[in-house]
PDB file of N, CA and C in Angstrom:
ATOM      1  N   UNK A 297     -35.955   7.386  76.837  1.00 59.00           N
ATOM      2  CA  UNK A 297     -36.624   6.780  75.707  1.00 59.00           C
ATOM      3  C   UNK A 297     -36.615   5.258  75.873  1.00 59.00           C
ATOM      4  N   UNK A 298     -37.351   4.416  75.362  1.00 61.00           N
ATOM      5  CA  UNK A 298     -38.107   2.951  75.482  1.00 61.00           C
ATOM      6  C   UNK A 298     -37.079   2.636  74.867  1.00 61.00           C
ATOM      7  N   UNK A 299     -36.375   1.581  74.895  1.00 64.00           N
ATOM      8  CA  UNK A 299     -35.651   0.949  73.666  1.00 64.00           C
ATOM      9  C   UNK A 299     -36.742  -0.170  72.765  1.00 64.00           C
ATOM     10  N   UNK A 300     -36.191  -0.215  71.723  1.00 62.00           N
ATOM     11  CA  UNK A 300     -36.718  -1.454  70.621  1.00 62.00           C
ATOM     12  C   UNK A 300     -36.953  -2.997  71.270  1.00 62.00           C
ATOM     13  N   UNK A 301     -36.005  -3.339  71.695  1.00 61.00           N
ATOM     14  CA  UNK A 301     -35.799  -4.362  72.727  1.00 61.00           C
ATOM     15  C   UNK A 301     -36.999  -4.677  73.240  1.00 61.00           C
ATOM     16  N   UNK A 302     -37.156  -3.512  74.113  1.00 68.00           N
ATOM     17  CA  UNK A 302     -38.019  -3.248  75.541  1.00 68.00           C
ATOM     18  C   UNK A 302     -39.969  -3.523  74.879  1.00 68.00           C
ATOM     19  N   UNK A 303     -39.813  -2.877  73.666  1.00 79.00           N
ATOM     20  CA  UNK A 303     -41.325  -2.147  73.336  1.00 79.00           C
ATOM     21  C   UNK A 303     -41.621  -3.799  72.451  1.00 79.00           C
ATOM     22  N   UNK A 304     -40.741  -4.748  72.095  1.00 75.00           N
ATOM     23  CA  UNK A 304     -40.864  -6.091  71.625  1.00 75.00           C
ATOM     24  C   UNK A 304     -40.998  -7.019  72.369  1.00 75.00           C
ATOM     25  N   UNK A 305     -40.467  -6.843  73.910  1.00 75.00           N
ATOM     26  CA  UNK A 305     -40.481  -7.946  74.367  1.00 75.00           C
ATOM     27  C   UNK A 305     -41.984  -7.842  75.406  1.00 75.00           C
ATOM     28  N   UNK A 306     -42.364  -6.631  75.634  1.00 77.00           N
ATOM     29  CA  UNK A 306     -43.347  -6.150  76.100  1.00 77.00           C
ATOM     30  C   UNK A 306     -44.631  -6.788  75.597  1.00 77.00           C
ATOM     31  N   UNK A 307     -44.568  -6.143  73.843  1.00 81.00           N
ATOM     32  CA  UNK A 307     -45.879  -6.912  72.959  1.00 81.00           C
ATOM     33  C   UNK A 307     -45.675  -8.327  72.592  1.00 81.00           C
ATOM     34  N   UNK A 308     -44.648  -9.148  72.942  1.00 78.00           N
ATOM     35  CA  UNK A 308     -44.324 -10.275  72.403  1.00 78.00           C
ATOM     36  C   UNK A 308     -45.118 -11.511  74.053  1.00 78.00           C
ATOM     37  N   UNK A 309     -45.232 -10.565  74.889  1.00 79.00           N
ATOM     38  CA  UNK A 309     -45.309 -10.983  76.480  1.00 79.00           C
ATOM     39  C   UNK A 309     -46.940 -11.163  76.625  1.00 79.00           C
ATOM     40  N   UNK A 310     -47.635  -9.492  75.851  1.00 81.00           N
ATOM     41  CA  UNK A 310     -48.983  -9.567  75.948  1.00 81.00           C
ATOM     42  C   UNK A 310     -49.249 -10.547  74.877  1.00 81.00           C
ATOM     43  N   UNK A 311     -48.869 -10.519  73.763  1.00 83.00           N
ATOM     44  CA  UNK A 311     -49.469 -11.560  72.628  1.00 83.00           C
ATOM     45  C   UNK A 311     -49.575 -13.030  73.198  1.00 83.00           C
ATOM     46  N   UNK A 312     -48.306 -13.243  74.061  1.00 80.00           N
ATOM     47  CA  UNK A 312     -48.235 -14.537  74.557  1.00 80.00           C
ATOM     48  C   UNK A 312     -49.345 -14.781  75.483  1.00 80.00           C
ATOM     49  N   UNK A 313     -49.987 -13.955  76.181  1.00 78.00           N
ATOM     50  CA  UNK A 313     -50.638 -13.830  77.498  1.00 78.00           C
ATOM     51  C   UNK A 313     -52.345 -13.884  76.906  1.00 78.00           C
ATOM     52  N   UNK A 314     -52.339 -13.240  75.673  1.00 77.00           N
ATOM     53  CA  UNK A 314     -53.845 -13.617  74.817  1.00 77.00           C
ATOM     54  C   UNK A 314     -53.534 -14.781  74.392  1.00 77.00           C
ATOM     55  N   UNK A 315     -52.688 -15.568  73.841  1.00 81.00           N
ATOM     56  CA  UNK A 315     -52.862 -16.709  73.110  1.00 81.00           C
ATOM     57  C   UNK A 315     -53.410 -17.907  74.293  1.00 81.00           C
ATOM     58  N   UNK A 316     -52.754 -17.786  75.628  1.00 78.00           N
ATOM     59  CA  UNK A 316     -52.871 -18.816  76.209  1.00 78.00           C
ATOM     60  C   UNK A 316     -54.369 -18.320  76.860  1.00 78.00           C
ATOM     61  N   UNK A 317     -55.003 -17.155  77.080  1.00 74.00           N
ATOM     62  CA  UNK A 317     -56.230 -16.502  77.603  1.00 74.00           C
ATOM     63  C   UNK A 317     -57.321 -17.135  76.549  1.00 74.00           C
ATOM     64  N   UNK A 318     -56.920 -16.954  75.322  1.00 71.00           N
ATOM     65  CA  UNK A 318     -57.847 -17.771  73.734  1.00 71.00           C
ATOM     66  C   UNK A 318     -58.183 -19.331  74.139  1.00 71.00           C
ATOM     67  N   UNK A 319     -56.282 -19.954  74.501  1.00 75.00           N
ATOM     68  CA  UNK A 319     -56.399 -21.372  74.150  1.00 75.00           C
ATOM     69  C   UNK A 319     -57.577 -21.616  75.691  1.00 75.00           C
ATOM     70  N   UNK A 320     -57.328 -21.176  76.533  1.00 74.00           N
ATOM     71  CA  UNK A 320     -57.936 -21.667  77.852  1.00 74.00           C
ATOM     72  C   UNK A 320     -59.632 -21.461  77.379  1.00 74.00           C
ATOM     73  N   UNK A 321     -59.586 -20.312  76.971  1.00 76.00           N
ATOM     74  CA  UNK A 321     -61.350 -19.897  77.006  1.00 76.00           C
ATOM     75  C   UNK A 321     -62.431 -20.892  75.917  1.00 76.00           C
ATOM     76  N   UNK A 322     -61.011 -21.567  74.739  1.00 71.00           N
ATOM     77  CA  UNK A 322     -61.705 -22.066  73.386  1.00 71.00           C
ATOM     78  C   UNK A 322     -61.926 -23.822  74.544  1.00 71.00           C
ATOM     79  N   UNK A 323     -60.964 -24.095  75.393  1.00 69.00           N
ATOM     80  CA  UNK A 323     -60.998 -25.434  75.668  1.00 69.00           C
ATOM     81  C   UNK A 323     -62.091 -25.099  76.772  1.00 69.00           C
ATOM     82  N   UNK A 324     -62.581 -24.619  77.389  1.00 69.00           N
ATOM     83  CA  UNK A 324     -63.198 -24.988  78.401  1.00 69.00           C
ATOM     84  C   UNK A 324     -64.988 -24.622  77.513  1.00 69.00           C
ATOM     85  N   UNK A 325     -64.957 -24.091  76.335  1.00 65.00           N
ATOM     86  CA  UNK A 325     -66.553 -23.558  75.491  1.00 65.00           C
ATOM     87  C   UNK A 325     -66.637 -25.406  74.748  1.00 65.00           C
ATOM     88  N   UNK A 326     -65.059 -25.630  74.809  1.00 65.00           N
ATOM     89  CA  UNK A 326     -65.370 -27.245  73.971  1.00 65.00           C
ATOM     90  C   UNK A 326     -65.478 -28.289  75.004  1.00 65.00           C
ATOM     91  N   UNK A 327     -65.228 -28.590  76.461  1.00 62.00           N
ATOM     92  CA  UNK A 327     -65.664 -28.900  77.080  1.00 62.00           C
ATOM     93  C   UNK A 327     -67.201 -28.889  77.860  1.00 62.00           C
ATOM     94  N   UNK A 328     -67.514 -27.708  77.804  1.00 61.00           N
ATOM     95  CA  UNK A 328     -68.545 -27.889  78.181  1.00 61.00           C
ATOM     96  C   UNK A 328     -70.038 -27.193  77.105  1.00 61.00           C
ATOM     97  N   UNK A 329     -69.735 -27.899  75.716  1.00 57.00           N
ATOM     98  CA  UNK A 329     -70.982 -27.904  74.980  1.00 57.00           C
ATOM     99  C   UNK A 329     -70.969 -28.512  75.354  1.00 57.00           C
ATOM    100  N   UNK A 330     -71.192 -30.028  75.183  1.00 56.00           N
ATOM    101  CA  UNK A 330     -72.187 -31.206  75.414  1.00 56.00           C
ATOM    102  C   UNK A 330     -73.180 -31.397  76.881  1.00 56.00           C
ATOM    103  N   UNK A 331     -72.466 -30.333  77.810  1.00 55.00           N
ATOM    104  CA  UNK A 331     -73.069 -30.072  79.032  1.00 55.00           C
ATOM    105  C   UNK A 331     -74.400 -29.233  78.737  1.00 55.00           C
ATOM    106  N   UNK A 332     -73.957 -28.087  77.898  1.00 53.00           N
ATOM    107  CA  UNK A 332     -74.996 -26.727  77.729  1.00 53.00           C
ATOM    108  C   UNK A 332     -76.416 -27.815  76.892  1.00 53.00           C
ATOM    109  N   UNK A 333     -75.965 -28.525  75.678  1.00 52.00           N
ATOM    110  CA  UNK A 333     -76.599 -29.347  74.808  1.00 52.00           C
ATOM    111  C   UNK A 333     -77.789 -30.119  75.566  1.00 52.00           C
ATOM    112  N   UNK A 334     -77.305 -31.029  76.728  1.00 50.00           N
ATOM    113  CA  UNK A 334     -78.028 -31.438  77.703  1.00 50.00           C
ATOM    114  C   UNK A 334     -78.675 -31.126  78.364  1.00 50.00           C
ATOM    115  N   UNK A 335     -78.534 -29.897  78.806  1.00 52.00           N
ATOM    116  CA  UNK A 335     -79.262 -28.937  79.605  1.00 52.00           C
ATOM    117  C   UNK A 335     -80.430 -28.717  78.924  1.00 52.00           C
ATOM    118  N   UNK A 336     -80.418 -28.435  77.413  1.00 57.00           N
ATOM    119  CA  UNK A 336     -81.729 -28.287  76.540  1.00 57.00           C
ATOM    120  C   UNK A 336     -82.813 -29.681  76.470  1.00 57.00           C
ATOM    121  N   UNK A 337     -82.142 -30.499  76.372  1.00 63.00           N
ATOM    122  CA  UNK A 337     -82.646 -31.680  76.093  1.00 63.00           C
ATOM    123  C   UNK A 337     -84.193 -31.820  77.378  1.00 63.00           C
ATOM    124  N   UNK A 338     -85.552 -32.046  76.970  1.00 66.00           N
ATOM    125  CA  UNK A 338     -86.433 -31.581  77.426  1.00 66.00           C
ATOM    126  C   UNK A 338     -86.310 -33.297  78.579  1.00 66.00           C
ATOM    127  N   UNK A 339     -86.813 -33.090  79.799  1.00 72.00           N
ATOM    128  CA  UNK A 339     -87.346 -34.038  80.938  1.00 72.00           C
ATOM    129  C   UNK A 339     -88.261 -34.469  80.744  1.00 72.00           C
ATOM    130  N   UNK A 340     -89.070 -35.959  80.887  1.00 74.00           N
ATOM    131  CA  UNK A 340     -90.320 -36.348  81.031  1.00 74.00           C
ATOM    132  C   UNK A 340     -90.249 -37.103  82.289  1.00 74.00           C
ATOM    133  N   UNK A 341     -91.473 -36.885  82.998  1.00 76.00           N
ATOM    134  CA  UNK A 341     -91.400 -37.277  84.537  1.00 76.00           C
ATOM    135  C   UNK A 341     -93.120 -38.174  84.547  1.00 76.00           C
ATOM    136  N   UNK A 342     -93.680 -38.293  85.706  1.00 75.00           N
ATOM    137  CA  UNK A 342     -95.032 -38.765  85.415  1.00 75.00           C
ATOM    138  C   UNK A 342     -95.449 -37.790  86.811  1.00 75.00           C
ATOM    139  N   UNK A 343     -96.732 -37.105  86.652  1.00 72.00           N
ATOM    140  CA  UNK A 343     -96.831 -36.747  88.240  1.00 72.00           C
ATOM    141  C   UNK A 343     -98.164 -38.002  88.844  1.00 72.00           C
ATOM    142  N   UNK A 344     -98.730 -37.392  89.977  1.00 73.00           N
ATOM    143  CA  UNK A 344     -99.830 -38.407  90.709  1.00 73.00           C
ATOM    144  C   UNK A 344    -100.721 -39.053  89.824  1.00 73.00           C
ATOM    145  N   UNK A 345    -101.055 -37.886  88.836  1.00 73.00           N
ATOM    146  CA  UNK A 345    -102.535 -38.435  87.690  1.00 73.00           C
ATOM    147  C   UNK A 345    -102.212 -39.252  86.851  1.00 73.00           C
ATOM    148  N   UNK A 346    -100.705 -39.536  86.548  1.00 72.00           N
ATOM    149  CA  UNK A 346    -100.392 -40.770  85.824  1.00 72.00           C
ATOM    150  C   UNK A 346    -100.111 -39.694  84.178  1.00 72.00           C
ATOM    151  N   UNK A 347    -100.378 -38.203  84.468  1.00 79.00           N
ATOM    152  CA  UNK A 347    -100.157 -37.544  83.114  1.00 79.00           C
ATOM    153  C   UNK A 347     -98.737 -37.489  82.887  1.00 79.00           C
ATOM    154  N   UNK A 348     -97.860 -37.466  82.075  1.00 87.00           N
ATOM    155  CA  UNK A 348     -96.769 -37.059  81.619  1.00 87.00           C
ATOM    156  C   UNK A 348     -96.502 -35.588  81.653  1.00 87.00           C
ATOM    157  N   UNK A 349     -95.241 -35.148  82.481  1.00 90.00           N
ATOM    158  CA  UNK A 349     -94.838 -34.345  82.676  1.00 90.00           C
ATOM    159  C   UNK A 349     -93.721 -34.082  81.995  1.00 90.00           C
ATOM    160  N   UNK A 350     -93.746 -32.608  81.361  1.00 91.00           N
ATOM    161  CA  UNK A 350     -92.069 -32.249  80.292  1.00 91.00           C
ATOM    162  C   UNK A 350     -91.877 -31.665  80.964  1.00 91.00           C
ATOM    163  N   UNK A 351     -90.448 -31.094  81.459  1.00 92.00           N
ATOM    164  CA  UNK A 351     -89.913 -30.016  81.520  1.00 92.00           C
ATOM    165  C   UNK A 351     -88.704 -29.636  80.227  1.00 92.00           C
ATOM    166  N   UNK A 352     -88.900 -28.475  80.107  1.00 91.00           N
ATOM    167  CA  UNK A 352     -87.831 -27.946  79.114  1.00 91.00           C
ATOM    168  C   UNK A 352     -87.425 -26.400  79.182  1.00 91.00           C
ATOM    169  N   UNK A 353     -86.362 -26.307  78.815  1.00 91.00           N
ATOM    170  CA  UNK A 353     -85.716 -25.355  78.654  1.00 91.00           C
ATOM    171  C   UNK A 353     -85.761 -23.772  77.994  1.00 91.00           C
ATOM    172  N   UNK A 354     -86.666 -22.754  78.504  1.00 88.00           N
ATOM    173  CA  UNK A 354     -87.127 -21.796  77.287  1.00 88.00           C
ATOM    174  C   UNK A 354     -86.255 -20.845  77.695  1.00 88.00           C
ATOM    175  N   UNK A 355     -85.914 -19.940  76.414  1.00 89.00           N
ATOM    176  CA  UNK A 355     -84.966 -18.595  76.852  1.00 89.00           C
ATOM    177  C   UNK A 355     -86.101 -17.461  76.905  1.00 89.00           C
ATOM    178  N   UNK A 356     -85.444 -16.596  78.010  1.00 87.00           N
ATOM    179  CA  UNK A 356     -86.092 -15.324  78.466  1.00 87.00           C
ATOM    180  C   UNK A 356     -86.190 -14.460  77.423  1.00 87.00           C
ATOM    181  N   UNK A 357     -87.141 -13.650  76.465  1.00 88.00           N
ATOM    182  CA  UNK A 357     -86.872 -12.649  75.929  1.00 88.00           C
ATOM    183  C   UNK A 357     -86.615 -11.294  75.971  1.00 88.00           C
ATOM    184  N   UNK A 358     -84.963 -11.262  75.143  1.00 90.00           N
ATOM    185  CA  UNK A 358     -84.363  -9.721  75.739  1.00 90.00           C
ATOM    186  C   UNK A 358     -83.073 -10.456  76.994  1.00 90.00           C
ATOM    187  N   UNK A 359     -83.172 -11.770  76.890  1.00 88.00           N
ATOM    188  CA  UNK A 359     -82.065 -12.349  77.914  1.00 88.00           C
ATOM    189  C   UNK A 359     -81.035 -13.432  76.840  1.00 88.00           C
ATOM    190  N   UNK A 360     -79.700 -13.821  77.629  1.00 87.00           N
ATOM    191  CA  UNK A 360     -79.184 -14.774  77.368  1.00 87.00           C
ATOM    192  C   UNK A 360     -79.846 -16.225  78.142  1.00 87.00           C
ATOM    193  N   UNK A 361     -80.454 -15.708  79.434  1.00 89.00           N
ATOM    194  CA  UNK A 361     -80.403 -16.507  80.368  1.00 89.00           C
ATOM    195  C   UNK A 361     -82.444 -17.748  79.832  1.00 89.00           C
ATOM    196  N   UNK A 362     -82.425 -19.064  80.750  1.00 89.00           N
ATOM    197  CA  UNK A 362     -83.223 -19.806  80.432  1.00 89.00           C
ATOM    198  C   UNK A 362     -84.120 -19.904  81.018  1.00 89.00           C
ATOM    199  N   UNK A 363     -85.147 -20.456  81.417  1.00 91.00           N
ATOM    200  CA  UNK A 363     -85.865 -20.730  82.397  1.00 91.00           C
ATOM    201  C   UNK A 363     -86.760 -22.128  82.299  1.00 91.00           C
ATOM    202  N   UNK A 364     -86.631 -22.755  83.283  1.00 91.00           N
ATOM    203  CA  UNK A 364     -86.975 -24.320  83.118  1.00 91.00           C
ATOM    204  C   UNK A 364     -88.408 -24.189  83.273  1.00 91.00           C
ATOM    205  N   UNK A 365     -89.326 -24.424  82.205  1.00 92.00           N
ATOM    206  CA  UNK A 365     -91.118 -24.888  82.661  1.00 92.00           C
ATOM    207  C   UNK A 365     -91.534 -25.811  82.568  1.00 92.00           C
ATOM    208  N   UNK A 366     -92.179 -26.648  83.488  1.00 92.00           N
ATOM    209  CA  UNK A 366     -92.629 -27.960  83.461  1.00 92.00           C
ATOM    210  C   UNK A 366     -93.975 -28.288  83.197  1.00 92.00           C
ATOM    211  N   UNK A 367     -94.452 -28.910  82.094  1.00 92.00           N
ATOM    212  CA  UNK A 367     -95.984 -28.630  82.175  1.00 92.00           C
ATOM    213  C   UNK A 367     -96.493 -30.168  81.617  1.00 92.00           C
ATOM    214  N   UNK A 368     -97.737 -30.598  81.739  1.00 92.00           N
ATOM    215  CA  UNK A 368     -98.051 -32.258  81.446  1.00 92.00           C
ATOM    216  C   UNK A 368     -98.097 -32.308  79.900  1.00 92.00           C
ATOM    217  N   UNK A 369     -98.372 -33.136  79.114  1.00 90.00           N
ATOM    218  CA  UNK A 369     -98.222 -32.851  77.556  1.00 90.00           C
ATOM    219  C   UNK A 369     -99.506 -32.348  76.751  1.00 90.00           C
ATOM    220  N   UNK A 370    -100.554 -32.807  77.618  1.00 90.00           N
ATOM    221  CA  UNK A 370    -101.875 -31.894  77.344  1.00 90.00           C
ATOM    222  C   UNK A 370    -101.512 -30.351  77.567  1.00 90.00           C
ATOM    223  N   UNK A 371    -100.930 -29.728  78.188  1.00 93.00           N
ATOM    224  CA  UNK A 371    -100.782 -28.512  78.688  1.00 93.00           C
ATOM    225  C   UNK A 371    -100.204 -28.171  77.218  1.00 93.00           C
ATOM    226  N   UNK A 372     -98.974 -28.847  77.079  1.00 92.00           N
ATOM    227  CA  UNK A 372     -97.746 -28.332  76.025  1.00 92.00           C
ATOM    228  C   UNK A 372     -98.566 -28.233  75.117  1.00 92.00           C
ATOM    229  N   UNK A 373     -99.489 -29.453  74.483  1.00 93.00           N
ATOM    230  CA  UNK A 373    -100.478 -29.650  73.202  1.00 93.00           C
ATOM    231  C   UNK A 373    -101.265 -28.379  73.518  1.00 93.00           C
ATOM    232  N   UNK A 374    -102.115 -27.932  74.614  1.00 93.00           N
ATOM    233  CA  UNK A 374    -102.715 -26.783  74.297  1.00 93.00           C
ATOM    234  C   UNK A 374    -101.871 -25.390  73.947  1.00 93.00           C
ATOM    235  N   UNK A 375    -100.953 -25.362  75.013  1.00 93.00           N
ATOM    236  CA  UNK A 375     -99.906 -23.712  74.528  1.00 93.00           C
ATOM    237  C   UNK A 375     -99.449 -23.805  72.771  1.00 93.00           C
ATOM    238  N   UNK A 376     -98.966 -25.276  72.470  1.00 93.00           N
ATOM    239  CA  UNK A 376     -98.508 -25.159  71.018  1.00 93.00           C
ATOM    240  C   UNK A 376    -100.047 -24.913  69.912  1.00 93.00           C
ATOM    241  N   UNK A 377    -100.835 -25.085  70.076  1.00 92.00           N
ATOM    242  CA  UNK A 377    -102.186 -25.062  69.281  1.00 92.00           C
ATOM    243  C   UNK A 377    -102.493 -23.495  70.046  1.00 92.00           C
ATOM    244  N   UNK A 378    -102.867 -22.973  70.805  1.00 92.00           N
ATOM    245  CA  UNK A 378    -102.846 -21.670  71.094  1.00 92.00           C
ATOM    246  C   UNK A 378    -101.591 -20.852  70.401  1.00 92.00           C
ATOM    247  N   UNK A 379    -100.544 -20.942  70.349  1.00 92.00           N
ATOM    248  CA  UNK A 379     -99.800 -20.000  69.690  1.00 92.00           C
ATOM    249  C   UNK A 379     -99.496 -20.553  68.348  1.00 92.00           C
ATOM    250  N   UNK A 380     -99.949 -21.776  67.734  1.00 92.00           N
ATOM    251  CA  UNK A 380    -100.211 -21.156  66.104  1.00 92.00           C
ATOM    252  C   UNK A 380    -101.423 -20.501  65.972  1.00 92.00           C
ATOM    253  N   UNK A 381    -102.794 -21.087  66.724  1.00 89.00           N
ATOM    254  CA  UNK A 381    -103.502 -20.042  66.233  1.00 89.00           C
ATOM    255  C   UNK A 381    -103.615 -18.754  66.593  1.00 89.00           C
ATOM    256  N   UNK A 382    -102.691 -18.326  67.283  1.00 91.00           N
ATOM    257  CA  UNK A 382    -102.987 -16.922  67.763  1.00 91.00           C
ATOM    258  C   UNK A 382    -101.997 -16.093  66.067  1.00 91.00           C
ATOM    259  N   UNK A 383    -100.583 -17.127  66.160  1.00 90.00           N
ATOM    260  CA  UNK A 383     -99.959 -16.619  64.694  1.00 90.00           C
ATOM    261  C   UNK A 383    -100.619 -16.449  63.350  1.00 90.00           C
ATOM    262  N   UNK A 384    -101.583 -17.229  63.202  1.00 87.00           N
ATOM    263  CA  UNK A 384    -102.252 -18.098  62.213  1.00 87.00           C
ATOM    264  C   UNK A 384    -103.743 -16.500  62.207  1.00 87.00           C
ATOM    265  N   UNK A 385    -103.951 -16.237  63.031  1.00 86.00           N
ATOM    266  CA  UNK A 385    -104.909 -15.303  62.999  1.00 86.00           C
ATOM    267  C   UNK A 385    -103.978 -13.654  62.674  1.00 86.00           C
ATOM    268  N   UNK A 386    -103.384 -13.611  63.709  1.00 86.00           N
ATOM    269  CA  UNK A 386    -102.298 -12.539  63.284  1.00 86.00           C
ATOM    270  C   UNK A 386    -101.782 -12.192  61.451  1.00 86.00           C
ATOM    271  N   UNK A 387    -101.505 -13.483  60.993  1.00 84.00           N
ATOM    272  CA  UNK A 387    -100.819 -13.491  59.723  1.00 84.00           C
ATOM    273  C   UNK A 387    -102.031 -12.857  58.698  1.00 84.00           C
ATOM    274  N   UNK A 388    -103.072 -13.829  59.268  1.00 79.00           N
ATOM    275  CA  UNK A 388    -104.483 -13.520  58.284  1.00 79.00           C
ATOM    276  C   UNK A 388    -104.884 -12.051  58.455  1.00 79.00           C
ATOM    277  N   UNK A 389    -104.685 -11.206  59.154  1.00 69.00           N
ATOM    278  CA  UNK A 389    -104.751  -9.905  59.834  1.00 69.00           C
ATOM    279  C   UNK A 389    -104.144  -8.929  59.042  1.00 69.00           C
ATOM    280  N   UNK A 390    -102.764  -9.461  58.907  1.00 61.00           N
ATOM    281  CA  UNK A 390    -101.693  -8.421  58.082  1.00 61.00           C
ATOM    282  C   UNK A 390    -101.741  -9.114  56.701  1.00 61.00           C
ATOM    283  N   UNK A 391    -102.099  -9.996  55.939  1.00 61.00           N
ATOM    284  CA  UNK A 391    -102.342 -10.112  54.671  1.00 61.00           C
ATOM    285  C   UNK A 391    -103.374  -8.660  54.374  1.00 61.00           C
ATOM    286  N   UNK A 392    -102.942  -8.265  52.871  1.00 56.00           N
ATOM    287  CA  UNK A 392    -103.529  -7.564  52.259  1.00 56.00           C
ATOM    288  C   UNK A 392    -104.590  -8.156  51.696  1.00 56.00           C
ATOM    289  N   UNK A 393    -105.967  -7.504  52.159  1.00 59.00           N
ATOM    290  CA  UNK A 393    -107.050  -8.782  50.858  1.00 59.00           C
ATOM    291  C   UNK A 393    -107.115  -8.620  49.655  1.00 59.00           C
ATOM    292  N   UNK A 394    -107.387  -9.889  48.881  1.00 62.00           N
ATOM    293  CA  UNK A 394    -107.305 -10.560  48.215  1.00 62.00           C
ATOM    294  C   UNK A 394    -108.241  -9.848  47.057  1.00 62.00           C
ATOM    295  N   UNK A 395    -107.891  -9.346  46.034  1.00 61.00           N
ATOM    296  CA  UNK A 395    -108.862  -8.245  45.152  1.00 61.00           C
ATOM    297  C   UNK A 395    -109.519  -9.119  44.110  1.00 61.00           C
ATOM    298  N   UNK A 396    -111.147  -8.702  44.054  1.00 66.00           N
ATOM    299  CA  UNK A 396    -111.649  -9.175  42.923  1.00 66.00           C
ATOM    300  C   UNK A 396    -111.135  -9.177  41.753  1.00 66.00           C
ATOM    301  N   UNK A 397    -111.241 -10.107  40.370  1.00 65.00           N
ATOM    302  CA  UNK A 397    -111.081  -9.492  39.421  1.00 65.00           C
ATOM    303  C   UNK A 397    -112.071  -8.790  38.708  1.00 65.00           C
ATOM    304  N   UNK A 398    -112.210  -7.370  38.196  1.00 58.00           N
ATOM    305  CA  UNK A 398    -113.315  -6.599  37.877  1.00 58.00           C
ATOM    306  C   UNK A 398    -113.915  -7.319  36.100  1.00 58.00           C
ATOM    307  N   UNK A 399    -113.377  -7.956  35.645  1.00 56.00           N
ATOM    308  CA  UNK A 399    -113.702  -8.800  34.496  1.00 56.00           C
ATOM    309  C   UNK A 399    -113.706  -7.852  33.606  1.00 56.00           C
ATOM    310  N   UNK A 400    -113.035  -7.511  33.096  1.00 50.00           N
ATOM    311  CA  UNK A 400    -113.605  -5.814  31.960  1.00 50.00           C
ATOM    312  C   UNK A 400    -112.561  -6.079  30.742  1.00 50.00           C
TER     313      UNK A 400
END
């Protein structure tokens, strides 16, 4: 049979062994936000045509993971005006219309 002793100093060994597994994992997530933070922070470059180039940071959907796209700011201005109006048509789509009043 285990003694009391034995079955305390055992869980007193693992508890110790998570606390310092916690403290290590919490210091190195607080070290390196300001890294992850940066990483988001979008690039502007110039290419040959003298257009302004972004790159930024988009997440994969269905992923944790990112993927860097670089595009000139005319590009960005068209994708952002293409996907409100693609939302903007969508929304108008699933609204229920709008009922006369029959005046009675």
């Amino acid at each position: 049979m285990i003694s009391p002793a034995h079955t305390f100093a055992a869980r007193w060994m693992r508890d110790a062994a998570m606390r310092v597994f916690l403290a290590v994992t919490g210091a190195a997530l607080f070290v390196s936000g300001p890294a992850l933070a940066q990483a988001q922070s979008p690039k502007v470059t110039q290419n040959d045509d003298g257009d302004k180039v972004i790159c930024k940071s988009e997440r994969i959907i269905g992923s944790h993971l990112s993927d860097r796209v670089c595009r000139t700011k005319s590009d960005w201005d068209a994708a952002r005006f293409n996907d409100k109006h693609t939302l903007d048509r969508r929304n108008g789509e699933l609204r229920a219309p709008k009922l006369k009043n029959s005046g009675g």
